[in-house]
Amino acid sequence: MTAPIASPAMLELRGLAKSFELHQQHDTRLDVLDDIDLTLHAGECVVLSGPSGAGKSTLLRVIYANYRSSHGAVRVRHDGHWLDLAEATPHQVLEVRRRTLGYVSQFLRVIPRVPALDIVAEPLIGAGISVEEARQRAGALLRRLNVPERLWALPPGTFSGGEQQRVNIARGLIVHRPLLLLDEPTASLDAENRQVVAQLLEEARHAGAAVLGIFHDEDMRDRVATRLFPMRPMAPA
Ligand SMILES: Nc1ncnc2c1ncn2[C@@H]1O[C@H](COP(=O)(O)OP(=O)(O)OP(=O)(O)O)[C@@H](O)[C@H]1O
């Protein structure tokens, strides 16, 4: 692990808490996150560690604004200004996701009939790159991730778990975003492809990205983490 040199903060979590209200279960309240403080700088990769149920995935979902926080701030540096995603409008959240904040989960959301190459190229086209160049760059990234060329024209619905995961990673990393959230993106990959992903993440960091991720595989964690952020399950209220 190498400590990053002083670089700008990209994400600040302050007093972040999340509880789930289970309305189907006699309104039981499940406290999952409490008083989380974390600052993430450009160029570092912080890996969330801790046992199953500690709230690691929940934290990433709260930051990505898939879940609403119960209280606290999720400040993201967007276009040079701080924006609290916990207070942002849906339009602001979408803008931040389009240009600043990427999220790669373990699962590819397959779009029926859309070929793998176009799934990967689409974020580039959305960023204003020509279709031809976007497809070329998508192909180059799929090749790096060892996705065989014969699969590129096919929709990934029938691909193996590892192939789908590599298409997902390619889609998530093809556009440079300054802040990346990764929820076990390499869970089904073999050692060789994990190395490729580790290399891609290192390149993203060197290009200035701040990365926050979950990696259960210890080798992968040691390879990519510049720092660990330990979490533990909350005691029941
Ligand atoms: N949508 C939800 N509704 C209710 N409870 C939830 C919801 N999402 C997560 N939880 C609960 O929050 C707790 C933390 O789950 P989370 O998936 O964040 O843990 P984790 O640390 O990522 O675990 P793992 O390492 O097993 O993936 C669990 O007890 C889970 O049941």
mmCIF file of C-alpha atoms and ligand atoms in Angstrom:
data_model
loop_
_atom_site.group_PDB
_atom_site.id
_atom_site.type_symbol
_atom_site.label_atom_id
_atom_site.label_comp_id
_atom_site.label_asym_id
_atom_site.label_seq_id
_atom_site.Cartn_x
_atom_site.Cartn_y
_atom_site.Cartn_z
ATOM 1 C CA MET A 1 0.000 0.000 0.000
ATOM 2 C CA THR A 2 1.317 3.436 -0.839
ATOM 3 C CA ALA A 3 0.142 6.591 0.904
ATOM 4 C CA PRO A 4 -1.129 9.205 -1.525
ATOM 5 C CA ILE A 5 0.594 12.558 -1.674
ATOM 6 C CA ALA A 6 -1.601 15.463 -0.526
ATOM 7 C CA SER A 7 -4.270 15.707 -3.197
ATOM 8 C CA PRO A 8 -7.723 17.258 -3.208
ATOM 9 C CA ALA A 9 -10.571 15.651 -1.328
ATOM 10 C CA MET A 10 -13.240 14.274 -3.675
ATOM 11 C CA LEU A 11 -15.734 12.815 -1.196
ATOM 12 C CA GLU A 12 -16.564 13.738 2.385
ATOM 13 C CA LEU A 13 -18.938 11.684 4.514
ATOM 14 C CA ARG A 14 -19.917 13.405 7.742
ATOM 15 C CA GLY A 15 -22.023 11.846 10.504
ATOM 16 C CA LEU A 16 -23.646 9.539 7.966
ATOM 17 C CA ALA A 17 -26.329 7.204 9.275
ATOM 18 C CA LYS A 18 -28.728 4.746 7.671
ATOM 19 C CA SER A 19 -31.568 2.782 9.210
ATOM 20 C CA PHE A 20 -34.100 0.676 7.349
ATOM 21 C CA GLU A 21 -37.740 0.838 8.417
ATOM 22 C CA LEU A 22 -39.245 -2.586 7.740
ATOM 23 C CA HIS A 23 -42.919 -1.794 7.290
ATOM 24 C CA GLN A 24 -43.836 -5.406 6.527
ATOM 25 C CA GLN A 25 -42.165 -6.501 9.782
ATOM 26 C CA HIS A 26 -44.206 -4.570 12.371
ATOM 27 C CA ASP A 27 -42.249 -1.382 11.511
ATOM 28 C CA THR A 28 -39.024 -2.853 12.898
ATOM 29 C CA ARG A 29 -36.085 -0.477 12.535
ATOM 30 C CA LEU A 30 -32.749 -1.887 11.418
ATOM 31 C CA ASP A 31 -29.802 0.423 12.199
ATOM 32 C CA VAL A 32 -27.016 -0.319 9.720
ATOM 33 C CA LEU A 33 -24.753 2.751 9.565
ATOM 34 C CA ASP A 34 -24.108 5.288 12.295
ATOM 35 C CA ASP A 35 -21.886 8.346 12.421
ATOM 36 C CA ILE A 36 -19.663 7.446 9.476
ATOM 37 C CA ASP A 37 -16.923 9.994 8.780
ATOM 38 C CA LEU A 38 -14.656 9.451 5.792
ATOM 39 C CA THR A 39 -12.647 11.687 3.475
ATOM 40 C CA LEU A 40 -11.519 10.275 0.145
ATOM 41 C CA HIS A 41 -8.791 12.018 -1.857
ATOM 42 C CA ALA A 42 -7.993 11.983 -5.546
ATOM 43 C CA GLY A 43 -5.573 9.189 -6.374
ATOM 44 C CA GLU A 44 -6.387 6.918 -3.451
ATOM 45 C CA CYS A 45 -8.246 3.622 -3.307
ATOM 46 C CA VAL A 46 -9.976 3.039 0.012
ATOM 47 C CA VAL A 47 -11.290 -0.482 0.529
ATOM 48 C CA LEU A 48 -14.196 -1.058 2.926
ATOM 49 C CA SER A 49 -13.398 -4.019 5.146
ATOM 50 C CA GLY A 50 -15.348 -5.825 7.840
ATOM 51 C CA PRO A 51 -17.590 -8.863 8.245
ATOM 52 C CA SER A 52 -20.689 -9.717 6.272
ATOM 53 C CA GLY A 53 -23.556 -7.497 7.331
ATOM 54 C CA ALA A 54 -21.306 -4.606 8.421
ATOM 55 C CA GLY A 55 -23.056 -2.319 5.951
ATOM 56 C CA LYS A 56 -20.386 -2.032 3.241
ATOM 57 C CA SER A 57 -22.761 -2.326 0.263
ATOM 58 C CA THR A 58 -25.317 -0.152 2.037
ATOM 59 C CA LEU A 59 -22.708 2.586 2.415
ATOM 60 C CA LEU A 60 -21.907 2.539 -1.313
ATOM 61 C CA ARG A 61 -25.629 2.649 -2.150
ATOM 62 C CA VAL A 62 -26.182 5.606 0.171
ATOM 63 C CA ILE A 63 -23.275 7.471 -1.464
ATOM 64 C CA TYR A 64 -24.644 6.705 -4.941
ATOM 65 C CA ALA A 65 -28.037 7.964 -3.714
ATOM 66 C CA ASN A 66 -29.762 4.650 -4.382
ATOM 67 C CA TYR A 67 -30.663 4.698 -0.691
ATOM 68 C CA ARG A 68 -31.608 7.857 1.169
ATOM 69 C CA SER A 69 -29.446 8.488 4.236
ATOM 70 C CA SER A 70 -31.198 8.802 7.593
ATOM 71 C CA HIS A 71 -28.935 11.721 8.461
ATOM 72 C CA GLY A 72 -25.526 13.132 7.705
ATOM 73 C CA ALA A 73 -23.812 14.550 4.624
ATOM 74 C CA VAL A 74 -22.489 12.935 1.418
ATOM 75 C CA ARG A 75 -20.409 15.743 -0.049
ATOM 76 C CA VAL A 76 -19.058 15.148 -3.547
ATOM 77 C CA ARG A 77 -16.748 17.481 -5.438
ATOM 78 C CA HIS A 78 -18.607 18.056 -8.680
ATOM 79 C CA ASP A 79 -17.361 20.561 -11.275
ATOM 80 C CA GLY A 80 -15.040 22.055 -8.664
ATOM 81 C CA HIS A 81 -17.829 22.678 -6.134
ATOM 82 C CA TRP A 82 -19.051 20.651 -3.166
ATOM 83 C CA LEU A 83 -22.530 19.210 -3.492
ATOM 84 C CA ASP A 84 -24.306 17.280 -0.717
ATOM 85 C CA LEU A 85 -25.946 14.341 -2.486
ATOM 86 C CA ALA A 86 -28.085 13.688 0.607
ATOM 87 C CA GLU A 87 -29.800 17.021 -0.132
ATOM 88 C CA ALA A 88 -29.508 17.086 -3.925
ATOM 89 C CA THR A 89 -32.420 17.109 -6.365
ATOM 90 C CA PRO A 90 -32.935 14.039 -8.602
ATOM 91 C CA HIS A 91 -31.683 16.108 -11.551
ATOM 92 C CA GLN A 92 -28.456 16.992 -9.686
ATOM 93 C CA VAL A 93 -27.964 13.339 -8.719
ATOM 94 C CA LEU A 94 -28.243 12.293 -12.378
ATOM 95 C CA GLU A 95 -25.762 14.998 -13.451
ATOM 96 C CA VAL A 96 -23.279 13.894 -10.786
ATOM 97 C CA ARG A 97 -23.654 10.263 -11.901
ATOM 98 C CA ARG A 98 -23.184 11.192 -15.558
ATOM 99 C CA ARG A 99 -19.937 13.100 -15.118
ATOM 100 C CA THR A 100 -18.443 12.637 -11.649
ATOM 101 C CA LEU A 101 -19.570 9.508 -9.836
ATOM 102 C CA GLY A 102 -19.323 5.978 -11.287
ATOM 103 C CA TYR A 103 -20.666 2.803 -9.699
ATOM 104 C CA VAL A 104 -19.751 -0.732 -10.701
ATOM 105 C CA SER A 105 -21.567 -3.587 -8.996
ATOM 106 C CA GLN A 106 -21.033 -7.330 -9.434
ATOM 107 C CA PHE A 107 -23.960 -7.582 -11.800
ATOM 108 C CA LEU A 108 -24.401 -6.337 -15.331
ATOM 109 C CA ARG A 109 -27.822 -4.886 -16.006
ATOM 110 C CA VAL A 110 -28.433 -6.599 -19.320
ATOM 111 C CA ILE A 111 -30.392 -4.615 -21.880
ATOM 112 C CA PRO A 112 -32.260 -7.021 -24.219
ATOM 113 C CA ARG A 113 -30.930 -7.170 -27.795
ATOM 114 C CA VAL A 114 -28.121 -4.640 -27.222
ATOM 115 C CA PRO A 115 -24.715 -6.122 -28.149
ATOM 116 C CA ALA A 116 -21.874 -6.141 -25.596
ATOM 117 C CA LEU A 117 -19.823 -3.697 -27.668
ATOM 118 C CA ASP A 118 -22.622 -1.093 -27.629
ATOM 119 C CA ILE A 119 -23.281 -1.582 -23.917
ATOM 120 C CA VAL A 120 -19.648 -0.668 -23.282
ATOM 121 C CA ALA A 121 -19.550 2.154 -25.871
ATOM 122 C CA GLU A 122 -22.768 3.818 -24.669
ATOM 123 C CA PRO A 123 -21.322 5.950 -21.816
ATOM 124 C CA LEU A 124 -18.722 7.360 -24.220
ATOM 125 C CA ILE A 125 -21.392 8.246 -26.784
ATOM 126 C CA GLY A 126 -23.333 9.893 -23.934
ATOM 127 C CA ALA A 127 -20.199 11.945 -23.212
ATOM 128 C CA GLY A 128 -20.178 13.247 -26.793
ATOM 129 C CA ILE A 129 -17.669 10.881 -28.456
ATOM 130 C CA SER A 130 -18.530 9.745 -32.010
ATOM 131 C CA VAL A 131 -20.118 6.300 -32.357
ATOM 132 C CA GLU A 132 -17.195 5.022 -34.415
ATOM 133 C CA GLU A 133 -14.532 6.108 -31.929
ATOM 134 C CA ALA A 134 -16.636 4.937 -28.974
ATOM 135 C CA ARG A 135 -16.926 1.444 -30.508
ATOM 136 C CA GLN A 136 -13.204 1.356 -31.204
ATOM 137 C CA ARG A 137 -12.361 2.261 -27.630
ATOM 138 C CA ALA A 138 -14.957 -0.204 -26.316
ATOM 139 C CA GLY A 139 -13.354 -2.964 -28.404
ATOM 140 C CA ALA A 140 -9.876 -2.085 -27.134
ATOM 141 C CA LEU A 141 -11.064 -2.289 -23.512
ATOM 142 C CA LEU A 142 -12.948 -5.572 -24.073
ATOM 143 C CA ARG A 143 -9.810 -6.990 -25.680
ATOM 144 C CA ARG A 144 -7.734 -5.933 -22.661
ATOM 145 C CA LEU A 145 -10.251 -7.667 -20.429
ATOM 146 C CA ASN A 146 -9.953 -10.838 -22.544
ATOM 147 C CA VAL A 147 -13.575 -10.815 -23.738
ATOM 148 C CA PRO A 148 -13.354 -12.813 -27.019
ATOM 149 C CA GLU A 149 -14.130 -10.766 -30.130
ATOM 150 C CA ARG A 150 -16.726 -13.299 -31.295
ATOM 151 C CA LEU A 151 -18.905 -12.218 -28.341
ATOM 152 C CA TRP A 152 -18.831 -8.478 -28.953
ATOM 153 C CA ALA A 153 -21.809 -8.447 -31.350
ATOM 154 C CA LEU A 154 -23.979 -10.542 -29.005
ATOM 155 C CA PRO A 155 -26.209 -9.339 -26.158
ATOM 156 C CA PRO A 156 -24.505 -10.478 -22.918
ATOM 157 C CA GLY A 157 -27.629 -12.156 -21.440
ATOM 158 C CA THR A 158 -26.196 -15.619 -22.185
ATOM 159 C CA PHE A 159 -22.578 -14.814 -21.281
ATOM 160 C CA SER A 160 -20.869 -16.554 -18.360
ATOM 161 C CA GLY A 161 -20.826 -14.759 -15.000
ATOM 162 C CA GLY A 162 -17.200 -13.721 -15.464
ATOM 163 C CA GLU A 163 -17.790 -12.513 -19.038
ATOM 164 C CA GLN A 164 -20.757 -10.412 -17.920
ATOM 165 C CA GLN A 165 -18.688 -8.996 -15.097
ATOM 166 C CA ARG A 166 -15.930 -7.959 -17.484
ATOM 167 C CA VAL A 167 -18.454 -6.246 -19.789
ATOM 168 C CA ASN A 168 -19.783 -4.460 -16.703
ATOM 169 C CA ILE A 169 -16.319 -3.328 -15.623
ATOM 170 C CA ALA A 170 -15.547 -2.109 -19.141
ATOM 171 C CA ARG A 171 -18.791 -0.103 -19.165
ATOM 172 C CA GLY A 172 -18.032 1.310 -15.719
ATOM 173 C CA LEU A 173 -14.450 2.316 -16.470
ATOM 174 C CA ILE A 174 -14.601 3.425 -20.114
ATOM 175 C CA VAL A 175 -15.354 7.044 -19.200
ATOM 176 C CA HIS A 176 -12.982 8.620 -16.715
ATOM 177 C CA ARG A 177 -14.963 9.660 -13.658
ATOM 178 C CA PRO A 178 -13.218 11.370 -10.747
ATOM 179 C CA LEU A 179 -15.020 9.243 -8.155
ATOM 180 C CA LEU A 180 -15.567 5.497 -8.498
ATOM 181 C CA LEU A 181 -17.593 3.164 -6.276
ATOM 182 C CA LEU A 182 -16.925 -0.543 -6.749
ATOM 183 C CA ASP A 183 -19.044 -3.249 -5.113
ATOM 184 C CA GLU A 184 -17.186 -6.536 -5.594
ATOM 185 C CA PRO A 185 -16.676 -5.987 -9.329
ATOM 186 C CA THR A 186 -14.214 -8.891 -9.577
ATOM 187 C CA ALA A 187 -16.109 -11.564 -7.590
ATOM 188 C CA SER A 188 -16.387 -14.041 -10.513
ATOM 189 C CA LEU A 189 -13.071 -13.315 -12.233
ATOM 190 C CA ASP A 190 -10.048 -15.576 -12.509
ATOM 191 C CA ALA A 191 -6.640 -14.442 -11.277
ATOM 192 C CA GLU A 192 -5.482 -13.239 -14.689
ATOM 193 C CA ASN A 193 -8.508 -11.016 -15.238
ATOM 194 C CA ARG A 194 -8.322 -9.706 -11.684
ATOM 195 C CA GLN A 195 -4.822 -8.534 -12.488
ATOM 196 C CA VAL A 196 -6.146 -6.681 -15.531
ATOM 197 C CA VAL A 197 -8.786 -4.971 -13.385
ATOM 198 C CA ALA A 198 -6.188 -4.072 -10.741
ATOM 199 C CA GLN A 199 -4.081 -2.515 -13.497
ATOM 200 C CA LEU A 200 -7.070 -0.547 -14.856
ATOM 201 C CA LEU A 201 -7.828 0.770 -11.374
ATOM 202 C CA GLU A 202 -4.237 1.820 -10.900
ATOM 203 C CA GLU A 203 -4.397 3.707 -14.191
ATOM 204 C CA ALA A 204 -7.644 5.397 -13.096
ATOM 205 C CA ARG A 205 -6.013 6.452 -9.814
ATOM 206 C CA HIS A 206 -2.970 7.816 -11.580
ATOM 207 C CA ALA A 207 -5.331 9.798 -13.800
ATOM 208 C CA GLY A 208 -6.685 11.349 -10.578
ATOM 209 C CA ALA A 209 -9.683 9.172 -9.721
ATOM 210 C CA ALA A 210 -10.623 8.527 -6.105
ATOM 211 C CA VAL A 211 -11.811 4.935 -5.637
ATOM 212 C CA LEU A 212 -13.948 3.454 -2.851
ATOM 213 C CA GLY A 213 -14.517 -0.261 -3.112
ATOM 214 C CA ILE A 214 -15.394 -3.627 -1.651
ATOM 215 C CA PHE A 215 -13.101 -6.544 -2.498
ATOM 216 C CA HIS A 216 -13.516 -9.736 -0.537
ATOM 217 C CA ASP A 217 -10.548 -11.399 -2.220
ATOM 218 C CA GLU A 218 -7.515 -10.648 -0.046
ATOM 219 C CA ASP A 219 -4.962 -10.646 -2.863
ATOM 220 C CA MET A 220 -7.068 -8.191 -4.817
ATOM 221 C CA ARG A 221 -7.531 -6.015 -1.740
ATOM 222 C CA ASP A 222 -3.785 -5.946 -1.034
ATOM 223 C CA ARG A 223 -3.102 -5.157 -4.648
ATOM 224 C CA VAL A 224 -5.512 -2.227 -5.057
ATOM 225 C CA ALA A 225 -5.968 -0.654 -1.601
ATOM 226 C CA THR A 226 -3.998 2.397 -0.539
ATOM 227 C CA ARG A 227 -5.938 2.355 2.756
ATOM 228 C CA LEU A 228 -8.574 0.226 4.493
ATOM 229 C CA PHE A 229 -11.726 1.599 6.117
ATOM 230 C CA PRO A 230 -12.816 -0.946 8.729
ATOM 231 C CA MET A 231 -16.537 -1.329 9.412
ATOM 232 C CA ARG A 232 -18.431 -3.503 11.858
ATOM 233 C CA PRO A 233 -22.078 -4.447 12.282
ATOM 234 C CA MET A 234 -24.020 -2.200 14.661
ATOM 235 C CA ALA A 235 -25.318 -3.706 17.879
ATOM 236 C CA PRO A 236 -29.142 -4.021 17.825
ATOM 237 C CA ALA A 237 -30.886 -0.983 19.363
HETATM 238 N N1 LIG B 1 -32.961 -2.704 1.314
HETATM 239 C C1 LIG B 1 -32.769 -3.196 2.559
HETATM 240 N N2 LIG B 1 -33.799 -3.367 3.406
HETATM 241 C C2 LIG B 1 -33.608 -3.858 4.649
HETATM 242 N N3 LIG B 1 -32.406 -4.231 5.123
HETATM 243 C C3 LIG B 1 -31.339 -4.084 4.334
HETATM 244 C C4 LIG B 1 -31.452 -3.558 3.005
HETATM 245 N N4 LIG B 1 -30.212 -3.527 2.452
HETATM 246 C C5 LIG B 1 -29.381 -4.011 3.387
HETATM 247 N N5 LIG B 1 -30.046 -4.334 4.514
HETATM 248 C C6 LIG B 1 -29.472 -4.884 5.753
HETATM 249 O O1 LIG B 1 -28.350 -4.091 6.110
HETATM 250 C C7 LIG B 1 -27.333 -4.910 6.679
HETATM 251 C C8 LIG B 1 -26.021 -4.621 5.970
HETATM 252 O O2 LIG B 1 -26.104 -5.177 4.657
HETATM 253 P P1 LIG B 1 -24.949 -4.917 3.575
HETATM 254 O O3 LIG B 1 -25.308 -5.667 2.343
HETATM 255 O O4 LIG B 1 -24.692 -3.472 3.476
HETATM 256 O O5 LIG B 1 -23.695 -5.604 4.314
HETATM 257 P P2 LIG B 1 -22.255 -5.941 3.727
HETATM 258 O O6 LIG B 1 -21.265 -5.493 4.758
HETATM 259 O O7 LIG B 1 -22.100 -5.380 2.360
HETATM 260 O O8 LIG B 1 -22.315 -7.529 3.695
HETATM 261 P P3 LIG B 1 -21.656 -8.620 2.684
HETATM 262 O O9 LIG B 1 -20.174 -8.552 2.953
HETATM 263 O O10 LIG B 1 -22.275 -9.910 3.136
HETATM 264 O O11 LIG B 1 -22.047 -8.225 1.286
HETATM 265 C C9 LIG B 1 -27.798 -6.336 6.585
HETATM 266 O O12 LIG B 1 -28.260 -6.740 7.838
HETATM 267 C C10 LIG B 1 -28.921 -6.291 5.560
HETATM 268 O O13 LIG B 1 -29.900 -7.243 5.850
#
